[in-house]
PDB file of C-alpha atoms in Angstrom:
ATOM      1  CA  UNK A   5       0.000   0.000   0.000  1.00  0.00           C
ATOM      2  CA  UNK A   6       1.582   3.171  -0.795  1.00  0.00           C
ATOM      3  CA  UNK A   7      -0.842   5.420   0.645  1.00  0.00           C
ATOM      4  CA  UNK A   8      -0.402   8.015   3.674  1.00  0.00           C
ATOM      5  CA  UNK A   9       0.490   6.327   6.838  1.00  0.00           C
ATOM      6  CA  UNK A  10       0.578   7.156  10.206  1.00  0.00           C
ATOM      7  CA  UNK A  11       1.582   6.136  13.188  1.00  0.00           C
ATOM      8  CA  UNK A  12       0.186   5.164  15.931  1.00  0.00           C
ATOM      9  CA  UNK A  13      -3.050   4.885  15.014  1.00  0.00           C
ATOM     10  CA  UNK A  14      -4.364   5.375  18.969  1.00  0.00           C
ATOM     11  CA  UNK A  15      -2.631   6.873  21.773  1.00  0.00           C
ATOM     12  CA  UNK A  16      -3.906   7.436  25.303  1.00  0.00           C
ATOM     13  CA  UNK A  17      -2.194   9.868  27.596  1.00  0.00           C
ATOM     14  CA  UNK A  18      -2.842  11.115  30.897  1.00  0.00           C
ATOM     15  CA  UNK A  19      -3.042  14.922  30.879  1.00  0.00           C
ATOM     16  CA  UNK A  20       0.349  16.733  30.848  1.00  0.00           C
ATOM     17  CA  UNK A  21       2.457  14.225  29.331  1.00  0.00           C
ATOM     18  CA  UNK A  22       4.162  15.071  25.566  1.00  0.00           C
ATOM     19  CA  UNK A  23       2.948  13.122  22.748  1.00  0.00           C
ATOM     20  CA  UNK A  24       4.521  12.768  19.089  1.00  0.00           C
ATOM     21  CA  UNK A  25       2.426  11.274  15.594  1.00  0.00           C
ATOM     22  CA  UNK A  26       4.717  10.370  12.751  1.00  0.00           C
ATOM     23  CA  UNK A  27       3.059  10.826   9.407  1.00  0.00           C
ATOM     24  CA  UNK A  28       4.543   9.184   6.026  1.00  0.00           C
ATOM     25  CA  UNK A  29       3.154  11.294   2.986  1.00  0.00           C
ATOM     26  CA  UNK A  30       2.804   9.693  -0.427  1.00  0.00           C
ATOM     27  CA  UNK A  31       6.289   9.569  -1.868  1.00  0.00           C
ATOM     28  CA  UNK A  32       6.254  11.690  -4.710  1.00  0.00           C
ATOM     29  CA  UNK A  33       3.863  14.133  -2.798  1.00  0.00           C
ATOM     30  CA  UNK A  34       6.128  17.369  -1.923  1.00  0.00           C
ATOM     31  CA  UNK A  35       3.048  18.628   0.552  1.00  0.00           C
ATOM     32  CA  UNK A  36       1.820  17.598   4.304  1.00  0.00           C
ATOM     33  CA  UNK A  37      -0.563  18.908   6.043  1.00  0.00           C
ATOM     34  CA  UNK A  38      -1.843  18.244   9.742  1.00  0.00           C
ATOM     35  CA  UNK A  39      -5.746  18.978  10.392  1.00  0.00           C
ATOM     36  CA  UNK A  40      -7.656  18.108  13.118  1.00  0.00           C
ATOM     37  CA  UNK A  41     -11.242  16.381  13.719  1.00  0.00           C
ATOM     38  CA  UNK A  42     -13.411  15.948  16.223  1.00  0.00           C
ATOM     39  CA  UNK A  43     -16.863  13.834  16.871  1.00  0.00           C
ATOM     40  CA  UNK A  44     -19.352  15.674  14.327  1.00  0.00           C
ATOM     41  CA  UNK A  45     -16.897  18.268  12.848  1.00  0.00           C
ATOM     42  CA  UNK A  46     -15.220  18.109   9.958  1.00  0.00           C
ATOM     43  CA  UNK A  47     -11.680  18.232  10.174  1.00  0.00           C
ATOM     44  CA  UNK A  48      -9.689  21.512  10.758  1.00  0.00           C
ATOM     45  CA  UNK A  49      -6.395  22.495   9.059  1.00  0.00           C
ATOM     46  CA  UNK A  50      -3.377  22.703  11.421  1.00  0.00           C
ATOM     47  CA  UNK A  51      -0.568  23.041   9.571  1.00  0.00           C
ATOM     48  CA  UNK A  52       1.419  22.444   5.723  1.00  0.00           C
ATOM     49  CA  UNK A  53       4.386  21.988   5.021  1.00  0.00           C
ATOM     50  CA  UNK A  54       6.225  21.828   1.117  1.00  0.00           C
ATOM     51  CA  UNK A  55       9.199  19.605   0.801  1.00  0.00           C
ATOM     52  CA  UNK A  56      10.769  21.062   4.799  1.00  0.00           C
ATOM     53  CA  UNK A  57       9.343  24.542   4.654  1.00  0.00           C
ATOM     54  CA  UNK A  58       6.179  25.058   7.311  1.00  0.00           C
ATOM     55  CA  UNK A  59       4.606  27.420   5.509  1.00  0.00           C
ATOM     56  CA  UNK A  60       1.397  28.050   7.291  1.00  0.00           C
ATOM     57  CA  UNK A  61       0.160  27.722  10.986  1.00  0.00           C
ATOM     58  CA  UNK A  62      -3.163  27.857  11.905  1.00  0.00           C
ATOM     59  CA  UNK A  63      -3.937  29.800  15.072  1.00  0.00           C
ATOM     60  CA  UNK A  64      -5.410  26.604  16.599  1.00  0.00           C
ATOM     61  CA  UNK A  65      -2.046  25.445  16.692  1.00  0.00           C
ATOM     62  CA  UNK A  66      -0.917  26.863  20.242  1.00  0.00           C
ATOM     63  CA  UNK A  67       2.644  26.668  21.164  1.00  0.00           C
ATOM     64  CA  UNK A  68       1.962  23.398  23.057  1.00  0.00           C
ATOM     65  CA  UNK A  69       2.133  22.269  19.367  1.00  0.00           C
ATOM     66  CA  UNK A  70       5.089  21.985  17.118  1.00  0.00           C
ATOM     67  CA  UNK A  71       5.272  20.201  13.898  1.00  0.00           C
ATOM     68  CA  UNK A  72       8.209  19.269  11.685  1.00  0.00           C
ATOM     69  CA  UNK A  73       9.104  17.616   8.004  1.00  0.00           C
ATOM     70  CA  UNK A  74      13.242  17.833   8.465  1.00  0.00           C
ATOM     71  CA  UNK A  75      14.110  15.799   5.286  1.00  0.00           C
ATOM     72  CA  UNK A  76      10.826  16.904   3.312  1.00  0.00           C
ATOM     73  CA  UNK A  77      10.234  13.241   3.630  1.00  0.00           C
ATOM     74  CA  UNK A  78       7.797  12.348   6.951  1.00  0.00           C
ATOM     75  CA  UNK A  79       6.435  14.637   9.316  1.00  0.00           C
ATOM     76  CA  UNK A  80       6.141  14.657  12.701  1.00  0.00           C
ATOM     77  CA  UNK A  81       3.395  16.306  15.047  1.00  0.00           C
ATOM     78  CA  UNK A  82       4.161  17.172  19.109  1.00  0.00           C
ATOM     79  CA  UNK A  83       1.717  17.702  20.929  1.00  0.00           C
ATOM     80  CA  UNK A  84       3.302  19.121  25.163  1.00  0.00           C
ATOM     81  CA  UNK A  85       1.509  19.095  27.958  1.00  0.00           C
ATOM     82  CA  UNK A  86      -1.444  17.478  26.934  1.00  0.00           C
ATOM     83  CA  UNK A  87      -4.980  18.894  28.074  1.00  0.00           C
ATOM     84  CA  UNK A  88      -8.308  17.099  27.680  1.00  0.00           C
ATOM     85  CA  UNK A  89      -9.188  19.064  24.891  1.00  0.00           C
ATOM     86  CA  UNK A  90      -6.939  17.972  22.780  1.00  0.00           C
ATOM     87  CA  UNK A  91      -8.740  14.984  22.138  1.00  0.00           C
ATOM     88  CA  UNK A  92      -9.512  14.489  18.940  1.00  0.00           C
ATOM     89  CA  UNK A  93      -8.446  12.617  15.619  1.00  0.00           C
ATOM     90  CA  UNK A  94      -5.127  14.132  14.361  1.00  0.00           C
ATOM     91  CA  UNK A  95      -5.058  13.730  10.365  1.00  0.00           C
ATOM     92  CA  UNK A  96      -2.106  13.751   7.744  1.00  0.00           C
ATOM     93  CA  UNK A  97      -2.858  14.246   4.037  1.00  0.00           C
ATOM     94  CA  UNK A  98      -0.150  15.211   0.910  1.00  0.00           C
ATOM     95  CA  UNK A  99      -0.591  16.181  -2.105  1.00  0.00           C
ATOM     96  CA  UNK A 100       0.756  17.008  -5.550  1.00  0.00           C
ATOM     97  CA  UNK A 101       0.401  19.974  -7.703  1.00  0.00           C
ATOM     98  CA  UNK A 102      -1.767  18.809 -10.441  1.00  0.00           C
ATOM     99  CA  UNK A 103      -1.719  22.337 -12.704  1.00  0.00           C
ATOM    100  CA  UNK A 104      -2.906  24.205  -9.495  1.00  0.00           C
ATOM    101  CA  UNK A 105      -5.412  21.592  -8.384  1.00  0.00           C
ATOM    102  CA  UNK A 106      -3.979  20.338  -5.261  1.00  0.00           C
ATOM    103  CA  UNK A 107      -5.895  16.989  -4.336  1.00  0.00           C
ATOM    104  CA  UNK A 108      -5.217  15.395  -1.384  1.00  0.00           C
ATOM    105  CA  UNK A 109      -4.828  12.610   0.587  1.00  0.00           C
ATOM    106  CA  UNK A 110      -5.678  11.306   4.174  1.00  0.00           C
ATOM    107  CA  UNK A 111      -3.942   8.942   6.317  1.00  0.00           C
ATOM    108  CA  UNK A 112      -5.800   6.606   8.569  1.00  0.00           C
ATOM    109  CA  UNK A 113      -5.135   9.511  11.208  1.00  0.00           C
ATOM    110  CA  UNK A 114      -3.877   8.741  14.561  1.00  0.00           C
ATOM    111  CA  UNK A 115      -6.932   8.857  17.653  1.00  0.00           C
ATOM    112  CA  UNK A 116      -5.754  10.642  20.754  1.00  0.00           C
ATOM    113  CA  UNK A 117      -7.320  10.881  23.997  1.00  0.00           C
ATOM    114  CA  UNK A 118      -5.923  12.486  27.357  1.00  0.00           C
ATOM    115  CA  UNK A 119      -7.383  11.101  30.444  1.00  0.00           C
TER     116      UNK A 119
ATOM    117  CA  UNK B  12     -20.945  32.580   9.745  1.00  0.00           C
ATOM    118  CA  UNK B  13     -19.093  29.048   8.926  1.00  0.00           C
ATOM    119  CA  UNK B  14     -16.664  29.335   5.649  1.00  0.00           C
ATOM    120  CA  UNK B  15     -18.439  26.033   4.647  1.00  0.00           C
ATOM    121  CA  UNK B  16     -22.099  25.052   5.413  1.00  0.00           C
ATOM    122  CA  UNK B  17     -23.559  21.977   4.540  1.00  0.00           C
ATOM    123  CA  UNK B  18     -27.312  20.643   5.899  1.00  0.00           C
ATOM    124  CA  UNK B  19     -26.243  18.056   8.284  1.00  0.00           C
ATOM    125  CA  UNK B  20     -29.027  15.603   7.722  1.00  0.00           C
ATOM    126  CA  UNK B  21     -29.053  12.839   7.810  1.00  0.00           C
ATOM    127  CA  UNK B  22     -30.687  12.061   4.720  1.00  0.00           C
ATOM    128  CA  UNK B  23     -32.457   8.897   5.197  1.00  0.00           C
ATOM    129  CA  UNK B  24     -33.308   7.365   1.106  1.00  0.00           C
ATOM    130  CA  UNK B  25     -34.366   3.864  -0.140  1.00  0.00           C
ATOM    131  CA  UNK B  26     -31.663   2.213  -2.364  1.00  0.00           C
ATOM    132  CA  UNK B  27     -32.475   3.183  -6.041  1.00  0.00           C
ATOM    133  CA  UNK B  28     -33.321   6.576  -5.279  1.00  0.00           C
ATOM    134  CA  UNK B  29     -31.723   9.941  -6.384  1.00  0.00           C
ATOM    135  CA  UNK B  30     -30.476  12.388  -3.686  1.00  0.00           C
ATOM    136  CA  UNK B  31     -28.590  15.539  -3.898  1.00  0.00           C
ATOM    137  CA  UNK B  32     -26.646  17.805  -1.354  1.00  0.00           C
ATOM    138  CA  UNK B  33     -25.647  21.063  -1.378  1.00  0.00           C
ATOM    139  CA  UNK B  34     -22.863  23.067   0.204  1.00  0.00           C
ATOM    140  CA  UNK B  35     -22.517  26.908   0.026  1.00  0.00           C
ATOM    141  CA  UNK B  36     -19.049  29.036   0.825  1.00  0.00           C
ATOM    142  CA  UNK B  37     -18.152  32.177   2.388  1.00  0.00           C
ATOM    143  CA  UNK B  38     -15.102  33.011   0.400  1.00  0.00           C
ATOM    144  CA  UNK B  39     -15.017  34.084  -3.151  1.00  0.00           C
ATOM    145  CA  UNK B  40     -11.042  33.933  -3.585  1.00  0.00           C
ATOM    146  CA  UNK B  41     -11.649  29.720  -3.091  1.00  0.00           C
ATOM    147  CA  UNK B  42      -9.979  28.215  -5.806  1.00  0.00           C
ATOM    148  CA  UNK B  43     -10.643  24.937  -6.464  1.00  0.00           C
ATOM    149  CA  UNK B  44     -13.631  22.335  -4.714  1.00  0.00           C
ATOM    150  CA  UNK B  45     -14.128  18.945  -4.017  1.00  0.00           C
ATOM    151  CA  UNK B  46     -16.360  16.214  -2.696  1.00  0.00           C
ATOM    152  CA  UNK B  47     -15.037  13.958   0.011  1.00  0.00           C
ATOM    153  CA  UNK B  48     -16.796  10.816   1.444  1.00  0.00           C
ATOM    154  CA  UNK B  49     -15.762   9.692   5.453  1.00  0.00           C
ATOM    155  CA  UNK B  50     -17.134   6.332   7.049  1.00  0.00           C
ATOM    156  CA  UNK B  51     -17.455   6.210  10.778  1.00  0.00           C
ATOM    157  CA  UNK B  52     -14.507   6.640  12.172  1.00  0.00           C
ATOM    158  CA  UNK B  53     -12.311   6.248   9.140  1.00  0.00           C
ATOM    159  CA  UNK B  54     -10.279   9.066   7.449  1.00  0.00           C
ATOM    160  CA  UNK B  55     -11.956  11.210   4.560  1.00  0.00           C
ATOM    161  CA  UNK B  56     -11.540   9.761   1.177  1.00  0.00           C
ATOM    162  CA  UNK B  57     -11.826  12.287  -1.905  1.00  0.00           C
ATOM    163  CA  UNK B  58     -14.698  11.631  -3.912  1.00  0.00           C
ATOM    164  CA  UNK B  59     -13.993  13.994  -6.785  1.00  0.00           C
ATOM    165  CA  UNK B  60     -13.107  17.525  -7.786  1.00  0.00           C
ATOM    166  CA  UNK B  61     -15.640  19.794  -8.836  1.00  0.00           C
ATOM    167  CA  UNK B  62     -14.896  21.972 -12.112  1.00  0.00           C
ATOM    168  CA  UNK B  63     -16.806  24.888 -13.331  1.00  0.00           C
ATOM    169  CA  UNK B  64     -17.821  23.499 -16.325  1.00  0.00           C
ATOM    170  CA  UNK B  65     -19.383  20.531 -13.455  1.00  0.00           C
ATOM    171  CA  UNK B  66     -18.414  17.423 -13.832  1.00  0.00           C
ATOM    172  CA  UNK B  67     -19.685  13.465 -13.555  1.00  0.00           C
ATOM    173  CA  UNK B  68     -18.363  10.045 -12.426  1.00  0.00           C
ATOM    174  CA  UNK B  69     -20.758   7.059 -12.725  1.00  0.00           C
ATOM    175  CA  UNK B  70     -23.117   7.636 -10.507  1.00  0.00           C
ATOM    176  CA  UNK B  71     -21.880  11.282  -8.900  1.00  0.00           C
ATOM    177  CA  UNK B  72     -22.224  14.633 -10.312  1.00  0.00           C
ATOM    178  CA  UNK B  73     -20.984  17.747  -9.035  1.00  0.00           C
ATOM    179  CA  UNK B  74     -21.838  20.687  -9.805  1.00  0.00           C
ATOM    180  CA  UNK B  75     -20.079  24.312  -8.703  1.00  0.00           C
ATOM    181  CA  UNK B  76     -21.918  27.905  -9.404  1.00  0.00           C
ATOM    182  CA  UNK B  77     -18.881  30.614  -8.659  1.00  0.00           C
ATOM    183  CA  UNK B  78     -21.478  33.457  -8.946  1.00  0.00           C
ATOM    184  CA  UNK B  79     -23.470  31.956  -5.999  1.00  0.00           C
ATOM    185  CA  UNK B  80     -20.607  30.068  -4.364  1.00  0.00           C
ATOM    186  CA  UNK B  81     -22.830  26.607  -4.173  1.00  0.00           C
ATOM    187  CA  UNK B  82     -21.736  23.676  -4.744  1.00  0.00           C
ATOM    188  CA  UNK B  83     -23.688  20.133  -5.188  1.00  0.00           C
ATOM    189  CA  UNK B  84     -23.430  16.994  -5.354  1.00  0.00           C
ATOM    190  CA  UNK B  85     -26.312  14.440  -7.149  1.00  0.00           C
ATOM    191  CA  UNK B  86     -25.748  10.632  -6.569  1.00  0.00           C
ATOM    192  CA  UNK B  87     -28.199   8.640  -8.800  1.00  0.00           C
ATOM    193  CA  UNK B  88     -29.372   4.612  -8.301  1.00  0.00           C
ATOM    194  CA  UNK B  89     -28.253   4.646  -4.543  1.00  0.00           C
ATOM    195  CA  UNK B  90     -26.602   1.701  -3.119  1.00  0.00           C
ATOM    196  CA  UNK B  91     -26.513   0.707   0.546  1.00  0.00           C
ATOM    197  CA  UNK B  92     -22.741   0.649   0.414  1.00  0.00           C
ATOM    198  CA  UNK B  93     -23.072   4.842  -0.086  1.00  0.00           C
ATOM    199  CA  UNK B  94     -24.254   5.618   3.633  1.00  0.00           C
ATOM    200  CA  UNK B  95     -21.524   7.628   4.648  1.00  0.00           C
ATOM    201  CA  UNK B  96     -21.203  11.447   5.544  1.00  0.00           C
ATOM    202  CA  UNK B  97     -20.308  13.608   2.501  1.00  0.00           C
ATOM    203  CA  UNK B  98     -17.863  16.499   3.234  1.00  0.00           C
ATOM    204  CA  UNK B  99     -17.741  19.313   0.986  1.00  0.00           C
ATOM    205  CA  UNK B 100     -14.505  20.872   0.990  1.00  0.00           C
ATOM    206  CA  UNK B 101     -13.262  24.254  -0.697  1.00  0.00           C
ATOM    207  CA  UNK B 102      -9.379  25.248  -1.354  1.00  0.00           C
ATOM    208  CA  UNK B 103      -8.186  28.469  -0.177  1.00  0.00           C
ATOM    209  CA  UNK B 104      -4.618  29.509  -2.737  1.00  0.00           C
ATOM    210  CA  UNK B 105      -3.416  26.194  -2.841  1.00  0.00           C
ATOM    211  CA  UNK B 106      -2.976  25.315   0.673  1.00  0.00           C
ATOM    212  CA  UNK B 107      -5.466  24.152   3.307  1.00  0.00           C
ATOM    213  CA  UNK B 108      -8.743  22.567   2.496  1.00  0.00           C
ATOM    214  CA  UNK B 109     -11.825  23.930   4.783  1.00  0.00           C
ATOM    215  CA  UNK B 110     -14.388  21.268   5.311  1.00  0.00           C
ATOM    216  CA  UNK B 111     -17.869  21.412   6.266  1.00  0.00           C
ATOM    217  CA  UNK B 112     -19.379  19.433   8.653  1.00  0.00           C
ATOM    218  CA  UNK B 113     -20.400  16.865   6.425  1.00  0.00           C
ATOM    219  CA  UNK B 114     -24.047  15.521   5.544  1.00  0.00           C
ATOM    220  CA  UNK B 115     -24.809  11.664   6.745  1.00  0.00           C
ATOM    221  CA  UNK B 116     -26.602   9.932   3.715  1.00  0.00           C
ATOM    222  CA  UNK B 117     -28.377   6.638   5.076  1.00  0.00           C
ATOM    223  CA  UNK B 118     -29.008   4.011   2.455  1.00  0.00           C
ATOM    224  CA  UNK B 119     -31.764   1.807   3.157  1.00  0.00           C
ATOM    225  CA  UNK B 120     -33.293  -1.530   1.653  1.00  0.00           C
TER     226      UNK B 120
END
């Protein structure tokens, strides 16, 4: 399969500890992005990056959060200091830049919930 | 007022029946539009893109109206296997997608 994967696909944390979600984009895709879903919501952009550049941050993204793509290859997403509502299913997608059109694709996301 | 706004449904139709959804958006500098289809608890799978000129794949077609900024979907001869929720989704320059909240289609024999 040589889809978007993610890892892991459910992680349960007591509030306050860190957290890190790796994300493997399709290869030939040169951009991530990070969104964010919860129950009834569609999800919410977080973050993009193209090949290592992060080139937009949404304000959701607090500075508990930091995100990198060092090698342009995965990405990684850290969440500190976890807090309840944080909860929520954390989503990777790439894509590639089809004339301007820029489809993309979702991992199987990774479910986190903070006790 | 939401960027995206979808009815939420749930649409509840007997298999063989025609149903259509529609979306509406808050920005006019959106660039490009799509369809996306998400099981229960399963990541959002694109459905297709939606062109100006509107555009149809077996079953589906979408159509997009810029000058009203509406966008719909029609699914014809529905099968059970379609219940789902049906995310619109419009592209702001390129870079992140905004979603609505979906629609929940129910397929029933």
């Amino acid at each position: 399969d040589t889809g978007v994967s993610q890892d892991p696909r459910h992680k349960i944390t007591k509030r306050g500890q860190n957290v890190t979600f790796r994300c493997d984009p399709i290869s030939e895709h040169n951009r991530l992005y990070w969104y964010r879903q919860t129950l009834g919501q569609g999800p919410e952009f977080l973050t993009y990056f193209q090949n290592e550049a992060q080139l937009e941050k949404s304000r959701l993204l607090s500075d508990r959060f930091s995100a990198e793509r060092p090698k342009g290859s995965f990405s990684t997403l850290e969440i500190q200091r976890t807090e309840q509502g944080d909860s929520a299913m954390y989503l990777c997608a790439s894509s590639l830049d089809r004339g301007g059109i820029y489809e993309q694709y979702f991992g199987p996301g990774t479910r986190l919930t903070v006790t | 007022r939401k960027e995206v706004e979808q009815d939420p449904g749930p649409f509840n139709v007997p298999e063989g029946a025609t149903v259509a959804f529609n979306c509406t958006y808050s920005n006019s500098a959106s660039q490009s539009f799509f369809w996306y289809r998400q099981d229960c608890r399963k990541e959002p799978k694109l459905l297709m893109s939606v062109y100006s000129s509107g555009n149809e794949d077996g079953r589906f077609t979408a159509q997009l109206n810029r000058a009203s900024q509406y966008i719909s979907l029609l699914i014809r001869d529905s099968k059970l296997s379609d219940s789902a929720t049906y995310l619109c989704v419009v592209n702001l320059y390129g870079n992140k997608l905004v979603f609505g909240a979906g629609t929940i289609l129910r397929v029933k024999s």
